[in-house]
PDB file of C-alpha atoms in Angstrom:
ATOM      1  CA  MET A   1     -84.198 -19.663  15.850  1.00  0.00           C
ATOM      2  CA  TYR A   2     -82.498 -16.537  14.564  1.00  0.00           C
ATOM      3  CA  LEU A   3     -80.624 -15.929  17.848  1.00  0.00           C
ATOM      4  CA  GLN A   4     -79.667 -19.599  18.071  1.00  0.00           C
ATOM      5  CA  ARG A   5     -78.131 -19.484  14.610  1.00  0.00           C
ATOM      6  CA  GLN A   6     -76.105 -16.394  15.499  1.00  0.00           C
ATOM      7  CA  ALA A   7     -74.928 -18.002  18.745  1.00  0.00           C
ATOM      8  CA  VAL A   8     -73.757 -21.079  16.832  1.00  0.00           C
ATOM      9  CA  LEU A   9     -71.959 -18.855  14.318  1.00  0.00           C
ATOM     10  CA  LEU A  10     -70.138 -16.884  17.017  1.00  0.00           C
ATOM     11  CA  CYS A  11     -69.138 -20.047  18.894  1.00  0.00           C
ATOM     12  CA  SER A  12     -67.687 -21.481  15.696  1.00  0.00           C
ATOM     13  CA  LEU A  13     -65.686 -18.321  15.095  1.00  0.00           C
ATOM     14  CA  PHE A  14     -64.276 -18.400  18.643  1.00  0.00           C
ATOM     15  CA  ILE A  15     -63.220 -22.034  18.188  1.00  0.00           C
ATOM     16  CA  VAL A  16     -61.377 -21.074  14.982  1.00  0.00           C
ATOM     17  CA  LEU A  17     -59.655 -18.192  16.800  1.00  0.00           C
ATOM     18  CA  ILE A  18     -58.493 -20.462  19.618  1.00  0.00           C
ATOM     19  CA  GLY A  19     -57.023 -22.850  17.061  1.00  0.00           C
ATOM     20  CA  LEU A  20     -55.194 -19.991  15.311  1.00  0.00           C
ATOM     21  CA  ALA A  21     -53.806 -18.757  18.638  1.00  0.00           C
ATOM     22  CA  SER A  22     -52.437 -22.189  19.501  1.00  0.00           C
ATOM     23  CA  VAL A  23     -50.755 -22.356  16.090  1.00  0.00           C
ATOM     24  CA  CYS A  24     -49.119 -18.969  16.721  1.00  0.00           C
ATOM     25  CA  VAL A  25     -47.780 -20.100  20.081  1.00  0.00           C
ATOM     26  CA  ARG A  26     -46.377 -23.345  18.660  1.00  0.00           C
ATOM     27  CA  ALA A  27     -44.747 -21.557  15.729  1.00  0.00           C
ATOM     28  CA  GLU A  28     -41.925 -20.048  17.811  1.00  0.00           C
ATOM     29  CA  VAL A  29     -38.950 -22.031  19.106  1.00  0.00           C
ATOM     30  CA  ASN A  30     -36.341 -20.671  21.550  1.00  0.00           C
ATOM     31  CA  ILE A  31     -32.836 -22.179  21.522  1.00  0.00           C
ATOM     32  CA  THR A  32     -30.521 -21.196  24.384  1.00  0.00           C
ATOM     33  CA  LEU A  33     -26.774 -21.323  23.739  1.00  0.00           C
ATOM     34  CA  GLU A  34     -24.567 -21.507  26.829  1.00  0.00           C
ATOM     35  CA  ASP A  35     -21.619 -19.121  26.982  1.00  0.00           C
ATOM     36  CA  THR A  36     -19.189 -21.838  25.842  1.00  0.00           C
ATOM     37  CA  ALA A  37     -21.293 -23.018  22.871  1.00  0.00           C
ATOM     38  CA  SER A  38     -19.251 -23.644  19.733  1.00  0.00           C
ATOM     39  CA  GLN A  39     -21.534 -21.373  17.698  1.00  0.00           C
ATOM     40  CA  ILE A  40     -20.365 -18.320  19.685  1.00  0.00           C
ATOM     41  CA  ILE A  41     -17.000 -17.031  18.437  1.00  0.00           C
ATOM     42  CA  TYR A  42     -14.854 -15.066  20.900  1.00  0.00           C
ATOM     43  CA  SER A  43     -11.998 -12.838  19.782  1.00  0.00           C
ATOM     44  CA  PRO A  44      -9.439 -13.407  21.150  1.00  0.00           C
ATOM     45  CA  PRO A  45     -10.349 -17.042  21.912  1.00  0.00           C
ATOM     46  CA  ALA A  46     -11.638 -17.663  25.437  1.00  0.00           C
ATOM     47  CA  CYS A  47      -9.682 -19.835  27.864  1.00  0.00           C
ATOM     48  CA  GLY A  48      -9.842 -20.877  31.490  1.00  0.00           C
ATOM     49  CA  LEU A  49     -12.295 -23.267  33.085  1.00  0.00           C
ATOM     50  CA  THR A  50     -13.774 -26.249  31.257  1.00  0.00           C
ATOM     51  CA  LEU A  51     -16.542 -28.472  32.594  1.00  0.00           C
ATOM     52  CA  SER A  52     -17.015 -32.204  32.195  1.00  0.00           C
ATOM     53  CA  SER A  53     -20.238 -33.699  30.859  1.00  0.00           C
ATOM     54  CA  ASP A  54     -21.685 -33.961  34.364  1.00  0.00           C
ATOM     55  CA  GLY A  55     -21.095 -30.273  35.061  1.00  0.00           C
ATOM     56  CA  THR A  56     -18.084 -30.639  37.366  1.00  0.00           C
ATOM     57  CA  GLU A  57     -14.827 -28.769  36.865  1.00  0.00           C
ATOM     58  CA  ALA A  58     -12.596 -30.725  34.497  1.00  0.00           C
ATOM     59  CA  GLN A  59      -9.714 -28.401  33.752  1.00  0.00           C
ATOM     60  CA  THR A  60      -8.505 -24.925  34.593  1.00  0.00           C
ATOM     61  CA  VAL A  61      -5.884 -23.255  32.446  1.00  0.00           C
ATOM     62  CA  ALA A  62      -3.773 -21.524  35.084  1.00  0.00           C
ATOM     63  CA  ASP A  63      -1.757 -19.453  32.635  1.00  0.00           C
ATOM     64  CA  CYS A  64      -4.794 -18.171  30.705  1.00  0.00           C
ATOM     65  CA  ASP A  65      -4.076 -14.562  29.783  1.00  0.00           C
ATOM     66  CA  SER A  66      -6.757 -14.082  27.145  1.00  0.00           C
ATOM     67  CA  ALA A  67      -9.070 -11.100  27.241  1.00  0.00           C
ATOM     68  CA  TRP A  68     -11.971 -13.587  27.484  1.00  0.00           C
ATOM     69  CA  ARG A  69     -11.878 -15.941  30.482  1.00  0.00           C
ATOM     70  CA  ILE A  70     -14.258 -18.800  31.340  1.00  0.00           C
ATOM     71  CA  VAL A  71     -15.034 -18.844  35.064  1.00  0.00           C
ATOM     72  CA  ALA A  72     -17.291 -20.907  37.297  1.00  0.00           C
ATOM     73  CA  ALA A  73     -20.427 -19.109  38.488  1.00  0.00           C
ATOM     74  CA  GLN A  74     -23.308 -20.268  40.642  1.00  0.00           C
ATOM     75  CA  GLY A  75     -26.664 -19.526  39.078  1.00  0.00           C
ATOM     76  CA  ALA A  76     -25.262 -19.268  35.558  1.00  0.00           C
ATOM     77  CA  SER A  77     -27.259 -21.032  32.841  1.00  0.00           C
ATOM     78  CA  GLY A  78     -24.473 -23.524  32.106  1.00  0.00           C
ATOM     79  CA  GLY A  79     -22.474 -23.263  35.319  1.00  0.00           C
ATOM     80  CA  THR A  80     -19.933 -20.870  33.780  1.00  0.00           C
ATOM     81  CA  LEU A  81     -19.614 -17.296  32.552  1.00  0.00           C
ATOM     82  CA  THR A  82     -17.347 -16.033  29.813  1.00  0.00           C
ATOM     83  CA  THR A  83     -16.120 -12.689  31.080  1.00  0.00           C
ATOM     84  CA  THR A  84     -13.816  -9.877  30.016  1.00  0.00           C
ATOM     85  CA  SER A  85     -12.449  -6.690  31.557  1.00  0.00           C
ATOM     86  CA  GLY A  86     -10.832  -5.490  28.366  1.00  0.00           C
ATOM     87  CA  PRO A  87      -7.633  -6.127  26.392  1.00  0.00           C
ATOM     88  CA  THR A  88      -4.694  -7.962  27.972  1.00  0.00           C
ATOM     89  CA  ASP A  89      -0.999  -8.128  27.164  1.00  0.00           C
ATOM     90  CA  GLY A  90      -1.244 -11.890  26.657  1.00  0.00           C
ATOM     91  CA  SER A  91      -3.811 -11.457  23.866  1.00  0.00           C
ATOM     92  CA  GLY A  92      -1.904  -8.692  22.118  1.00  0.00           C
ATOM     93  CA  ASP A  93      -4.154  -5.907  23.428  1.00  0.00           C
ATOM     94  CA  VAL A  94      -6.914  -7.072  21.065  1.00  0.00           C
ATOM     95  CA  ILE A  95     -10.259  -5.494  21.961  1.00  0.00           C
ATOM     96  CA  PRO A  96     -12.617  -8.294  23.110  1.00  0.00           C
ATOM     97  CA  GLN A  97     -15.446  -9.160  20.746  1.00  0.00           C
ATOM     98  CA  LEU A  98     -17.934 -11.975  20.231  1.00  0.00           C
ATOM     99  CA  PHE A  99     -19.734 -13.030  17.063  1.00  0.00           C
ATOM    100  CA  LEU A 100     -22.761 -15.184  16.295  1.00  0.00           C
ATOM    101  CA  SER A 101     -24.274 -15.780  12.861  1.00  0.00           C
ATOM    102  CA  VAL A 102     -27.842 -17.083  12.697  1.00  0.00           C
ATOM    103  CA  ARG A 103     -31.045 -17.244  10.722  1.00  0.00           C
ATOM    104  CA  ALA A 104     -33.485 -16.034  13.356  1.00  0.00           C
ATOM    105  CA  HIS A 105     -36.062 -13.353  14.058  1.00  0.00           C
ATOM    106  CA  ALA A 106     -34.749 -12.377  17.518  1.00  0.00           C
ATOM    107  CA  LEU A 107     -31.702 -12.697  19.771  1.00  0.00           C
ATOM    108  CA  TYR A 108     -31.444 -12.208  23.530  1.00  0.00           C
ATOM    109  CA  VAL A 109     -27.970 -11.860  25.033  1.00  0.00           C
ATOM    110  CA  LYS A 110     -28.021 -12.587  28.771  1.00  0.00           C
ATOM    111  CA  THR A 111     -25.363 -10.892  30.894  1.00  0.00           C
ATOM    112  CA  THR A 112     -25.255 -10.487  34.696  1.00  0.00           C
ATOM    113  CA  PRO A 113     -26.006  -7.718  37.214  1.00  0.00           C
ATOM    114  CA  SER A 114     -22.248  -7.596  37.859  1.00  0.00           C
ATOM    115  CA  SER A 115     -21.585  -6.448  34.300  1.00  0.00           C
ATOM    116  CA  THR A 116     -20.597  -2.788  34.276  1.00  0.00           C
ATOM    117  CA  ALA A 117     -19.027  -2.171  30.873  1.00  0.00           C
ATOM    118  CA  ILE A 118     -20.490  -0.367  27.906  1.00  0.00           C
ATOM    119  CA  VAL A 119     -20.694  -2.619  24.844  1.00  0.00           C
ATOM    120  CA  ASN A 120     -21.127  -1.801  21.198  1.00  0.00           C
ATOM    121  CA  VAL A 121     -23.824  -4.109  19.800  1.00  0.00           C
ATOM    122  CA  SER A 122     -23.948  -4.435  16.034  1.00  0.00           C
ATOM    123  CA  VAL A 123     -26.225  -6.570  13.862  1.00  0.00           C
ATOM    124  CA  SER A 124     -25.547  -6.964  10.169  1.00  0.00           C
ATOM    125  CA  THR A 125     -27.483  -8.729   7.421  1.00  0.00           C
ATOM    126  CA  ASN A 126     -26.579  -9.237   3.786  1.00  0.00           C
ATOM    127  CA  ASN A 127     -28.541  -9.357   0.525  1.00  0.00           C
ATOM    128  CA  PRO A 128     -29.088  -6.463   1.044  1.00  0.00           C
ATOM    129  CA  ILE A 129     -26.446  -5.301   3.522  1.00  0.00           C
ATOM    130  CA  LEU A 130     -28.087  -3.648   6.521  1.00  0.00           C
ATOM    131  CA  THR A 131     -26.349  -2.768   9.758  1.00  0.00           C
ATOM    132  CA  VAL A 132     -27.494  -1.219  13.016  1.00  0.00           C
ATOM    133  CA  LYS A 133     -25.264  -0.299  15.953  1.00  0.00           C
ATOM    134  CA  SER A 134     -25.990   0.789  19.499  1.00  0.00           C
ATOM    135  CA  GLU A 135     -23.901   1.312  22.615  1.00  0.00           C
ATOM    136  CA  LEU A 136     -25.553  -0.278  25.651  1.00  0.00           C
ATOM    137  CA  ASN A 137     -24.832  -0.799  29.307  1.00  0.00           C
ATOM    138  CA  SER A 138     -24.208  -4.518  29.759  1.00  0.00           C
ATOM    139  CA  SER A 139     -25.833  -4.417  33.215  1.00  0.00           C
ATOM    140  CA  LEU A 140     -29.210  -4.601  31.447  1.00  0.00           C
ATOM    141  CA  GLU A 141     -28.867  -8.399  31.906  1.00  0.00           C
ATOM    142  CA  PHE A 142     -30.787  -8.955  28.666  1.00  0.00           C
ATOM    143  CA  ILE A 143     -29.787  -7.264  25.416  1.00  0.00           C
ATOM    144  CA  SER A 144     -32.670  -7.838  23.003  1.00  0.00           C
ATOM    145  CA  ILE A 145     -32.300  -7.696  19.229  1.00  0.00           C
ATOM    146  CA  VAL A 146     -35.672  -8.065  17.511  1.00  0.00           C
ATOM    147  CA  GLY A 147     -37.124  -7.709  14.034  1.00  0.00           C
ATOM    148  CA  LEU A 148     -34.440  -9.750  12.267  1.00  0.00           C
ATOM    149  CA  PRO A 149     -35.202 -11.153   8.789  1.00  0.00           C
ATOM    150  CA  GLU A 150     -35.207 -14.916   9.344  1.00  0.00           C
ATOM    151  CA  ASP A 151     -34.778 -15.687   5.655  1.00  0.00           C
ATOM    152  CA  ARG A 152     -31.296 -14.105   5.676  1.00  0.00           C
ATOM    153  CA  ILE A 153     -28.144 -14.566   7.731  1.00  0.00           C
ATOM    154  CA  SER A 154     -27.750 -12.053  10.559  1.00  0.00           C
ATOM    155  CA  THR A 155     -24.375 -11.604  12.258  1.00  0.00           C
ATOM    156  CA  LEU A 156     -24.323 -10.343  15.846  1.00  0.00           C
ATOM    157  CA  SER A 157     -21.184  -8.539  16.988  1.00  0.00           C
ATOM    158  CA  LEU A 158     -20.627  -7.441  20.599  1.00  0.00           C
ATOM    159  CA  THR A 159     -17.564  -5.289  21.259  1.00  0.00           C
ATOM    160  CA  PHE A 160     -16.139  -4.233  24.622  1.00  0.00           C
ATOM    161  CA  VAL A 161     -15.878  -0.441  24.981  1.00  0.00           C
ATOM    162  CA  GLN A 162     -12.820   0.630  26.957  1.00  0.00           C
ATOM    163  CA  SER A 163     -13.216   3.051  29.854  1.00  0.00           C
ATOM    164  CA  ASP A 164     -10.984   5.030  32.204  1.00  0.00           C
ATOM    165  CA  ARG A 165     -12.102   2.737  35.030  1.00  0.00           C
ATOM    166  CA  THR A 166     -12.142  -1.038  35.439  1.00  0.00           C
ATOM    167  CA  THR A 167     -15.300  -2.560  33.987  1.00  0.00           C
ATOM    168  CA  ARG A 168     -16.391  -6.035  32.939  1.00  0.00           C
ATOM    169  CA  VAL A 169     -18.836  -7.894  30.714  1.00  0.00           C
ATOM    170  CA  ASP A 170     -20.177 -11.327  31.660  1.00  0.00           C
ATOM    171  CA  ILE A 171     -21.770 -13.512  28.989  1.00  0.00           C
ATOM    172  CA  ASP A 172     -24.183 -16.041  30.475  1.00  0.00           C
ATOM    173  CA  SER A 173     -26.022 -17.280  27.395  1.00  0.00           C
ATOM    174  CA  ILE A 174     -27.616 -16.231  24.116  1.00  0.00           C
ATOM    175  CA  THR A 175     -31.196 -17.232  23.285  1.00  0.00           C
ATOM    176  CA  VAL A 176     -32.115 -17.538  19.604  1.00  0.00           C
ATOM    177  CA  SER A 177     -35.793 -17.285  18.594  1.00  0.00           C
ATOM    178  CA  ILE A 178     -36.734 -19.035  15.357  1.00  0.00           C
ATOM    179  CA  SER A 179     -39.835 -20.386  13.652  1.00  0.00           C
ATOM    180  CA  GLU A 180     -40.426 -24.119  14.018  1.00  0.00           C
ATOM    181  CA  ASN A 181     -39.808 -24.801  10.321  1.00  0.00           C
ATOM    182  CA  ASN A 182     -36.294 -23.299  10.479  1.00  0.00           C
ATOM    183  CA  THR A 183     -33.998 -26.329  10.226  1.00  0.00           C
ATOM    184  CA  THR A 184     -30.674 -24.442   9.791  1.00  0.00           C
ATOM    185  CA  PRO A 185     -30.609 -21.585  12.303  1.00  0.00           C
ATOM    186  CA  PHE A 186     -26.831 -21.609  12.853  1.00  0.00           C
ATOM    187  CA  VAL A 187     -24.155 -20.855  10.288  1.00  0.00           C
ATOM    188  CA  ALA A 188     -20.437 -20.120  10.471  1.00  0.00           C
ATOM    189  CA  PRO A 189     -19.681 -16.429  10.993  1.00  0.00           C
ATOM    190  CA  SER A 190     -19.579 -14.734   7.612  1.00  0.00           C
ATOM    191  CA  LEU A 191     -16.975 -12.203   8.803  1.00  0.00           C
ATOM    192  CA  PRO A 192     -13.583 -12.785  10.489  1.00  0.00           C
ATOM    193  CA  PRO A 193     -13.361 -11.501  14.087  1.00  0.00           C
ATOM    194  CA  SER A 194     -11.168  -8.525  13.119  1.00  0.00           C
ATOM    195  CA  THR A 195     -13.569  -7.229  10.453  1.00  0.00           C
ATOM    196  CA  VAL A 196     -15.318  -3.930  11.141  1.00  0.00           C
ATOM    197  CA  LEU A 197     -18.947  -4.038  10.049  1.00  0.00           C
ATOM    198  CA  PRO A 198     -20.043  -1.280   7.637  1.00  0.00           C
ATOM    199  CA  THR A 199     -22.355   1.463   8.842  1.00  0.00           C
ATOM    200  CA  VAL A 200     -25.570   2.061   6.882  1.00  0.00           C
ATOM    201  CA  THR A 201     -29.051   3.287   7.683  1.00  0.00           C
ATOM    202  CA  PRO A 202     -30.375   1.193  10.618  1.00  0.00           C
ATOM    203  CA  SER A 203     -33.424  -0.950   9.995  1.00  0.00           C
ATOM    204  CA  ILE A 204     -33.335  -3.152  13.107  1.00  0.00           C
ATOM    205  CA  VAL A 205     -34.349  -1.837  16.515  1.00  0.00           C
ATOM    206  CA  ILE A 206     -32.258  -2.683  19.598  1.00  0.00           C
ATOM    207  CA  PRO A 207     -34.294  -1.631  22.668  1.00  0.00           C
ATOM    208  CA  THR A 208     -32.354   0.335  25.299  1.00  0.00           C
ATOM    209  CA  TYR A 209     -34.725  -0.339  28.190  1.00  0.00           C
ATOM    210  CA  THR A 210     -33.564  -0.510  31.796  1.00  0.00           C
ATOM    211  CA  GLN A 211     -36.224  -2.866  33.169  1.00  0.00           C
ATOM    212  CA  SER A 212     -35.786  -6.592  33.530  1.00  0.00           C
ATOM    213  CA  PRO A 213     -36.650  -8.605  30.413  1.00  0.00           C
ATOM    214  CA  SER A 214     -39.468 -10.421  32.173  1.00  0.00           C
ATOM    215  CA  HIS A 215     -41.362  -7.114  32.251  1.00  0.00           C
ATOM    216  CA  SER A 216     -40.105  -5.363  29.163  1.00  0.00           C
ATOM    217  CA  ARG A 217     -39.356  -7.771  26.359  1.00  0.00           C
ATOM    218  CA  GLN A 218     -42.097  -9.280  24.302  1.00  0.00           C
ATOM    219  CA  THR A 219     -42.496 -12.976  24.949  1.00  0.00           C
ATOM    220  CA  SER A 220     -44.045 -15.533  22.626  1.00  0.00           C
ATOM    221  CA  GLY A 221     -47.164 -15.464  24.816  1.00  0.00           C
ATOM    222  CA  ALA A 222     -47.440 -11.692  24.430  1.00  0.00           C
ATOM    223  CA  ILE A 223     -47.027 -11.998  20.675  1.00  0.00           C
ATOM    224  CA  ALA A 224     -49.732 -14.677  20.569  1.00  0.00           C
ATOM    225  CA  ALA A 225     -52.003 -12.482  22.698  1.00  0.00           C
ATOM    226  CA  GLU A 226     -51.578  -9.572  20.291  1.00  0.00           C
ATOM    227  CA  VAL A 227     -52.335 -11.803  17.326  1.00  0.00           C
ATOM    228  CA  LEU A 228     -55.362 -13.258  19.085  1.00  0.00           C
ATOM    229  CA  GLY A 229     -56.624  -9.808  20.023  1.00  0.00           C
ATOM    230  CA  ALA A 230     -56.280  -8.547  16.476  1.00  0.00           C
ATOM    231  CA  LEU A 231     -58.010 -11.599  15.021  1.00  0.00           C
ATOM    232  CA  LEU A 232     -60.741 -11.431  17.652  1.00  0.00           C
ATOM    233  CA  GLY A 233     -61.398  -7.752  16.975  1.00  0.00           C
ATOM    234  CA  ALA A 234     -61.562  -8.288  13.229  1.00  0.00           C
ATOM    235  CA  THR A 235     -63.847 -11.302  13.659  1.00  0.00           C
ATOM    236  CA  ILE A 236     -66.248  -9.467  15.971  1.00  0.00           C
ATOM    237  CA  ILE A 237     -66.524  -6.609  13.490  1.00  0.00           C
ATOM    238  CA  ALA A 238     -67.107  -9.034  10.624  1.00  0.00           C
ATOM    239  CA  ALA A 239     -69.684 -10.960  12.664  1.00  0.00           C
ATOM    240  CA  GLY A 240     -71.465  -7.717  13.548  1.00  0.00           C
ATOM    241  CA  VAL A 241     -71.678  -6.688   9.900  1.00  0.00           C
ATOM    242  CA  PHE A 242     -72.925 -10.161   8.970  1.00  0.00           C
ATOM    243  CA  VAL A 243     -75.611 -10.108  11.668  1.00  0.00           C
ATOM    244  CA  LEU A 244     -76.734  -6.621  10.629  1.00  0.00           C
ATOM    245  CA  LEU A 245     -77.014  -7.582   6.956  1.00  0.00           C
ATOM    246  CA  TYR A 246     -78.765 -10.826   7.814  1.00  0.00           C
ATOM    247  CA  PHE A 247     -81.289  -9.034  10.046  1.00  0.00           C
ATOM    248  CA  ARG A 248     -82.022  -6.391   7.406  1.00  0.00           C
ATOM    249  CA  ARG A 249     -82.599  -9.062   4.784  1.00  0.00           C
ATOM    250  CA  LYS A 250     -84.981 -10.875   7.145  1.00  0.00           C
ATOM    251  CA  ARG A 251     -86.965  -7.662   7.627  1.00  0.00           C
ATOM    252  CA  ARG A 252     -87.140  -6.976   3.894  1.00  0.00           C
ATOM    253  CA  ARG A 253     -88.512 -10.428   3.031  1.00  0.00           C
ATOM    254  CA  PRO A 254     -91.853 -10.027   4.917  1.00  0.00           C
ATOM    255  CA  ALA A 255     -92.273  -6.584   3.356  1.00  0.00           C
ATOM    256  CA  SER A 256     -91.717  -8.010  -0.134  1.00  0.00           C
ATOM    257  CA  ALA A 257     -94.149 -10.840   0.550  1.00  0.00           C
ATOM    258  CA  SER A 258     -96.874  -8.399   1.677  1.00  0.00           C
ATOM    259  CA  ALA A 259     -96.410  -6.322  -1.469  1.00  0.00           C
ATOM    260  CA  GLU A 260     -96.764  -9.382  -3.658  1.00  0.00           C
ATOM    261  CA  GLU A 261     -99.994 -10.409  -1.871  1.00  0.00           C
ATOM    262  CA  LYS A 262    -101.503  -6.939  -2.422  1.00  0.00           C
ATOM    263  CA  GLU A 263    -100.715  -7.086  -6.118  1.00  0.00           C
ATOM    264  CA  GLU A 264    -102.393 -10.477  -6.439  1.00  0.00           C
ATOM    265  CA  THR A 265    -105.597  -9.225  -4.756  1.00  0.00           C
TER     266      THR A 265
END
């Protein structure tokens, strides 16, 4: 009977853990913005190809001389890439930048293997103001920004770094990770495109890995697995302590009963 009770207890704990793990997995929502999404602000404004609702080419601006150009690309998330090779005369030699303001806990900027430029990635939050900057090779394909405070607005800034050779940056999409109860993840950029973000002590980590994101970045499943492992370990320890205490109490009771019988005789 004793072993049966412990087995029932452990089974119940495992069922609770499975339920908690499923809650953790459901709690994260990923929203993918295509390169032409209105939430992404390009400076100078992007021009070039536009697609119709069915994904076919609707219009091409032949005289587009902006630093950011929208081009058709097979295999791109939305059928297009927004690309830059640096400042142009037509855009007043303005250094290309993009901005995105969100309430989220992670951002993943997807580029392409053809990207060769170095980019300055900056993430800024306010109340309090915190900023972290890092220069990365855009050929990483995925630039991951994690550990963002979801209860505050975070502004992502990506700036093209000029080089003595011809380089390019292709923007495929940006994935925003939020919790499922976040109903207002997107906000208008809190800073104009020409504003330089202040530099303070970094508090957000931007990984500078060289592996593909499928092997290196932490997915929602990996996060859930870590949570499940931690909960499982804590539960096993607690169950072990409970079993030990219960067993010791069971052993003490017969001893106490025998002592009482001796006293009565």
